[in-house]
Amino acid sequence: MMAEAACRKKEEEFAKQFKEAIQTLSSALNTGYSVENAFRETRKELQLIYPEEARISRELQMIVRQLRMQVPVEQALEEFADRAALEDLRSFAAVFASARKSGGDLIAIIRDTSAQIGDKIDVRREIDTILAAKQYEFKVMAAVPYGIIGYMTAAFPEFMGGLYGNLAGTGVMTICLAVYMSAYYLGLRIIRIDV
């Protein structure tokens, strides 16, 4: 579970880095750079934000090397998408390749893709925040029955003796425990929803 959460956090961080890379690429294209030079400029700009060992820095460095070796941008992006295994990146590479072949407006396409990825990241962040709040509520609600039983045992021992001291009380409390355990496991399954 911990490794899965760490892996997901890395993916989210890379998605954020990719979004910034696309926005920087869009800005470079807007200022008049060719596509190849826009990638070089994007790499330079992102080096100011991210260290050399950051994943996006390494990937952009690889793309720039491929461009120096006369590899087409579409192929470099496709290989980048295969390495990264990020759905947004695959979509971007496919749209970029088709726009480049058909002569579409690359600047508008990159700008729209950047906006869509940004919206997607924002929605995912909102959902994660809501889920974190619900997980905390679940933990509190799971502890409440123990607190109530502890309080009742300390404050009203004769009442609790009636619940646990005879066969009928023990049966009722066993049924309550079974309902509680069922609700607890159902709650665990609900809060483990993957978005």
mmCIF file of C-alpha atoms in Angstrom:
data_model
loop_
_atom_site.group_PDB
_atom_site.id
_atom_site.type_symbol
_atom_site.label_atom_id
_atom_site.label_comp_id
_atom_site.label_asym_id
_atom_site.label_seq_id
_atom_site.Cartn_x
_atom_site.Cartn_y
_atom_site.Cartn_z
ATOM 1 C CA MET A 1 0.000 0.000 0.000
ATOM 2 C CA MET A 2 2.827 2.383 0.900
ATOM 3 C CA ALA A 3 4.771 1.535 -2.271
ATOM 4 C CA GLU A 4 1.616 2.019 -4.329
ATOM 5 C CA ALA A 5 1.022 5.435 -2.752
ATOM 6 C CA ALA A 6 4.652 6.455 -3.377
ATOM 7 C CA CYS A 7 4.400 5.299 -7.004
ATOM 8 C CA ARG A 8 1.170 7.240 -7.482
ATOM 9 C CA LYS A 9 2.733 10.349 -5.943
ATOM 10 C CA LYS A 10 5.660 10.095 -8.387
ATOM 11 C CA GLU A 11 3.241 9.764 -11.304
ATOM 12 C CA GLU A 12 1.307 12.828 -10.141
ATOM 13 C CA GLU A 13 4.538 14.789 -9.782
ATOM 14 C CA PHE A 14 5.610 13.779 -13.289
ATOM 15 C CA ALA A 15 2.194 14.736 -14.686
ATOM 16 C CA LYS A 16 2.646 18.183 -13.113
ATOM 17 C CA GLN A 17 6.141 18.461 -14.597
ATOM 18 C CA PHE A 18 4.811 17.421 -18.003
ATOM 19 C CA LYS A 19 2.081 20.061 -17.797
ATOM 20 C CA GLU A 20 4.704 22.733 -17.098
ATOM 21 C CA ALA A 21 6.812 21.434 -19.980
ATOM 22 C CA ILE A 22 3.875 21.713 -22.386
ATOM 23 C CA GLN A 23 3.077 25.226 -21.177
ATOM 24 C CA THR A 24 6.714 26.255 -21.659
ATOM 25 C CA LEU A 25 6.738 24.610 -25.098
ATOM 26 C CA SER A 26 3.589 26.511 -26.023
ATOM 27 C CA SER A 27 5.169 29.803 -24.921
ATOM 28 C CA ALA A 28 8.304 29.073 -26.951
ATOM 29 C CA LEU A 29 6.223 28.316 -30.044
ATOM 30 C CA ASN A 30 4.224 31.532 -29.489
ATOM 31 C CA THR A 31 7.428 33.571 -29.518
ATOM 32 C CA GLY A 32 8.326 32.194 -32.939
ATOM 33 C CA TYR A 33 10.666 29.287 -32.268
ATOM 34 C CA SER A 34 10.542 26.283 -34.569
ATOM 35 C CA VAL A 35 9.304 23.062 -32.950
ATOM 36 C CA GLU A 36 12.831 21.695 -32.565
ATOM 37 C CA ASN A 37 14.167 24.922 -31.064
ATOM 38 C CA ALA A 38 11.079 25.189 -28.844
ATOM 39 C CA PHE A 39 11.996 21.847 -27.261
ATOM 40 C CA ARG A 40 15.561 23.077 -26.690
ATOM 41 C CA GLU A 41 14.238 26.279 -25.126
ATOM 42 C CA THR A 42 11.793 24.296 -22.974
ATOM 43 C CA ARG A 43 14.654 22.186 -21.650
ATOM 44 C CA LYS A 44 16.636 25.351 -20.779
ATOM 45 C CA GLU A 45 13.652 26.953 -19.042
ATOM 46 C CA LEU A 46 12.784 23.865 -17.006
ATOM 47 C CA GLN A 47 16.393 23.479 -15.869
ATOM 48 C CA LEU A 48 15.794 26.663 -13.880
ATOM 49 C CA ILE A 49 12.864 24.994 -12.084
ATOM 50 C CA TYR A 50 13.848 21.335 -11.827
ATOM 51 C CA PRO A 51 17.224 19.803 -11.010
ATOM 52 C CA GLU A 52 19.146 17.788 -13.609
ATOM 53 C CA GLU A 53 18.061 14.475 -12.009
ATOM 54 C CA ALA A 54 14.340 15.313 -12.201
ATOM 55 C CA ARG A 55 12.503 12.975 -14.546
ATOM 56 C CA ILE A 56 11.254 15.714 -16.875
ATOM 57 C CA SER A 57 14.784 17.151 -17.153
ATOM 58 C CA ARG A 58 16.198 13.766 -18.139
ATOM 59 C CA GLU A 59 13.404 13.155 -20.656
ATOM 60 C CA LEU A 60 13.766 16.583 -22.275
ATOM 61 C CA GLN A 61 17.531 16.086 -22.444
ATOM 62 C CA MET A 62 16.926 12.815 -24.284
ATOM 63 C CA ILE A 63 14.501 14.491 -26.725
ATOM 64 C CA VAL A 64 17.011 17.268 -27.427
ATOM 65 C CA ARG A 65 19.745 14.667 -28.091
ATOM 66 C CA GLN A 66 17.443 12.824 -30.480
ATOM 67 C CA LEU A 67 16.660 16.068 -32.293
ATOM 68 C CA ARG A 68 20.410 16.729 -32.692
ATOM 69 C CA MET A 69 20.706 13.299 -34.332
ATOM 70 C CA GLN A 70 17.977 14.326 -36.819
ATOM 71 C CA VAL A 71 15.294 12.087 -35.263
ATOM 72 C CA PRO A 72 11.850 13.500 -36.175
ATOM 73 C CA VAL A 73 10.044 15.251 -33.323
ATOM 74 C CA GLU A 74 7.058 12.919 -33.697
ATOM 75 C CA GLN A 75 9.249 9.857 -33.189
ATOM 76 C CA ALA A 76 11.037 11.423 -30.209
ATOM 77 C CA LEU A 77 7.684 12.240 -28.607
ATOM 78 C CA GLU A 78 6.345 8.762 -29.313
ATOM 79 C CA GLU A 79 9.387 7.162 -27.648
ATOM 80 C CA PHE A 80 8.990 9.571 -24.730
ATOM 81 C CA ALA A 81 5.350 8.500 -24.370
ATOM 82 C CA ASP A 82 6.359 4.818 -24.419
ATOM 83 C CA ARG A 83 8.958 5.369 -21.680
ATOM 84 C CA ALA A 84 6.723 7.498 -19.482
ATOM 85 C CA ALA A 85 3.547 5.390 -19.766
ATOM 86 C CA LEU A 86 1.441 8.485 -19.037
ATOM 87 C CA GLU A 87 -1.960 8.612 -20.723
ATOM 88 C CA ASP A 88 -1.881 12.385 -21.224
ATOM 89 C CA LEU A 89 1.541 12.148 -22.837
ATOM 90 C CA ARG A 90 0.411 9.410 -25.222
ATOM 91 C CA SER A 91 -2.567 11.527 -26.254
ATOM 92 C CA PHE A 92 -0.366 14.582 -26.711
ATOM 93 C CA ALA A 93 2.139 12.649 -28.844
ATOM 94 C CA ALA A 94 -0.634 11.253 -31.060
ATOM 95 C CA VAL A 95 -2.328 14.645 -31.495
ATOM 96 C CA PHE A 96 1.028 16.351 -32.103
ATOM 97 C CA ALA A 97 1.980 13.807 -34.787
ATOM 98 C CA SER A 98 -1.345 14.084 -36.601
ATOM 99 C CA ALA A 99 -1.312 17.908 -36.422
ATOM 100 C CA ARG A 100 2.229 17.990 -37.757
ATOM 101 C CA LYS A 101 1.314 15.694 -40.690
ATOM 102 C CA SER A 102 -1.888 17.542 -41.536
ATOM 103 C CA GLY A 103 -0.384 20.991 -41.056
ATOM 104 C CA GLY A 104 -2.644 21.923 -38.135
ATOM 105 C CA ASP A 105 -2.147 24.840 -35.780
ATOM 106 C CA LEU A 106 0.450 23.389 -33.382
ATOM 107 C CA ILE A 107 0.353 26.353 -31.029
ATOM 108 C CA ALA A 108 -3.413 26.087 -30.507
ATOM 109 C CA ILE A 109 -3.222 22.311 -30.141
ATOM 110 C CA ILE A 110 -0.461 22.505 -27.548
ATOM 111 C CA ARG A 111 -2.283 25.288 -25.699
ATOM 112 C CA ASP A 112 -5.530 23.276 -25.612
ATOM 113 C CA THR A 113 -3.719 20.110 -24.556
ATOM 114 C CA SER A 114 -1.973 22.004 -21.776
ATOM 115 C CA ALA A 115 -5.281 23.414 -20.537
ATOM 116 C CA GLN A 116 -6.937 19.980 -20.591
ATOM 117 C CA ILE A 117 -4.063 18.359 -18.710
ATOM 118 C CA GLY A 118 -4.096 21.199 -16.183
ATOM 119 C CA ASP A 119 -7.834 20.790 -15.639
ATOM 120 C CA LYS A 120 -7.410 17.041 -15.251
ATOM 121 C CA ILE A 121 -4.661 17.499 -12.652
ATOM 122 C CA ASP A 122 -6.754 20.063 -10.751
ATOM 123 C CA VAL A 123 -9.799 17.758 -10.689
ATOM 124 C CA ARG A 124 -7.640 14.833 -9.547
ATOM 125 C CA ARG A 125 -6.165 17.005 -6.772
ATOM 126 C CA GLU A 126 -9.661 18.054 -5.625
ATOM 127 C CA ILE A 127 -10.814 14.431 -5.590
ATOM 128 C CA ASP A 128 -7.723 13.408 -3.597
ATOM 129 C CA THR A 129 -8.431 16.173 -1.073
ATOM 130 C CA ILE A 130 -12.042 15.072 -0.658
ATOM 131 C CA LEU A 131 -10.980 11.425 -0.312
ATOM 132 C CA ALA A 132 -8.378 12.342 2.311
ATOM 133 C CA ALA A 133 -11.059 14.155 4.327
ATOM 134 C CA LYS A 134 -13.417 11.186 4.055
ATOM 135 C CA GLN A 135 -10.644 8.785 5.108
ATOM 136 C CA TYR A 136 -10.002 10.893 8.199
ATOM 137 C CA GLU A 137 -13.734 10.956 8.975
ATOM 138 C CA PHE A 138 -13.824 7.179 8.589
ATOM 139 C CA LYS A 139 -10.967 6.731 11.064
ATOM 140 C CA VAL A 140 -12.711 8.971 13.596
ATOM 141 C CA MET A 141 -16.049 7.226 13.134
ATOM 142 C CA ALA A 142 -14.394 3.807 13.470
ATOM 143 C CA ALA A 143 -12.951 4.851 16.855
ATOM 144 C CA VAL A 144 -16.206 6.315 18.220
ATOM 145 C CA PRO A 145 -17.808 2.975 19.279
ATOM 146 C CA TYR A 146 -14.725 2.085 21.324
ATOM 147 C CA GLY A 147 -14.860 5.476 23.006
ATOM 148 C CA ILE A 148 -18.567 5.077 23.804
ATOM 149 C CA ILE A 149 -18.077 1.580 25.250
ATOM 150 C CA GLY A 150 -15.081 2.774 27.290
ATOM 151 C CA TYR A 151 -17.048 5.727 28.647
ATOM 152 C CA MET A 152 -20.104 3.590 29.443
ATOM 153 C CA THR A 153 -17.949 0.972 31.201
ATOM 154 C CA ALA A 154 -16.268 3.630 33.348
ATOM 155 C CA ALA A 155 -19.358 5.762 34.057
ATOM 156 C CA PHE A 156 -22.141 3.138 34.232
ATOM 157 C CA PRO A 157 -20.639 -0.264 35.123
ATOM 158 C CA GLU A 158 -24.022 -1.700 36.193
ATOM 159 C CA PHE A 159 -25.550 -0.896 32.792
ATOM 160 C CA MET A 160 -22.651 -2.529 30.967
ATOM 161 C CA GLY A 161 -22.872 -5.515 33.321
ATOM 162 C CA GLY A 162 -26.458 -5.983 32.130
ATOM 163 C CA LEU A 163 -25.300 -6.004 28.527
ATOM 164 C CA TYR A 164 -22.448 -8.444 29.001
ATOM 165 C CA GLY A 165 -23.535 -10.300 32.144
ATOM 166 C CA ASN A 166 -26.367 -12.385 30.686
ATOM 167 C CA LEU A 167 -27.065 -14.445 27.598
ATOM 168 C CA ALA A 168 -29.521 -11.981 25.969
ATOM 169 C CA GLY A 169 -27.166 -8.997 26.409
ATOM 170 C CA THR A 170 -24.212 -10.964 25.072
ATOM 171 C CA GLY A 171 -26.272 -12.019 22.019
ATOM 172 C CA VAL A 172 -27.353 -8.430 21.293
ATOM 173 C CA MET A 173 -23.799 -7.129 21.664
ATOM 174 C CA THR A 174 -22.458 -9.927 19.418
ATOM 175 C CA ILE A 175 -24.945 -8.901 16.722
ATOM 176 C CA CYS A 176 -23.886 -5.257 17.181
ATOM 177 C CA LEU A 177 -20.230 -6.287 16.857
ATOM 178 C CA ALA A 178 -20.992 -8.180 13.631
ATOM 179 C CA VAL A 179 -22.833 -5.147 12.199
ATOM 180 C CA TYR A 180 -19.951 -2.885 13.247
ATOM 181 C CA MET A 181 -17.325 -5.161 11.654
ATOM 182 C CA SER A 182 -19.355 -5.365 8.424
ATOM 183 C CA ALA A 183 -19.698 -1.582 8.316
ATOM 184 C CA TYR A 184 -15.974 -1.198 9.063
ATOM 185 C CA TYR A 185 -14.892 -3.460 6.195
ATOM 186 C CA LEU A 186 -17.402 -1.842 3.844
ATOM 187 C CA GLY A 187 -15.994 1.548 4.830
ATOM 188 C CA LEU A 188 -12.446 0.331 4.147
ATOM 189 C CA ARG A 189 -13.451 -0.767 0.656
ATOM 190 C CA ILE A 190 -15.195 2.539 -0.039
ATOM 191 C CA ILE A 191 -12.231 4.718 0.983
ATOM 192 C CA ARG A 192 -9.814 2.630 -1.090
ATOM 193 C CA ILE A 193 -11.517 3.761 -4.285
ATOM 194 C CA ASP A 194 -8.863 4.481 -6.904
ATOM 195 C CA VAL A 195 -9.405 7.555 -9.041
#
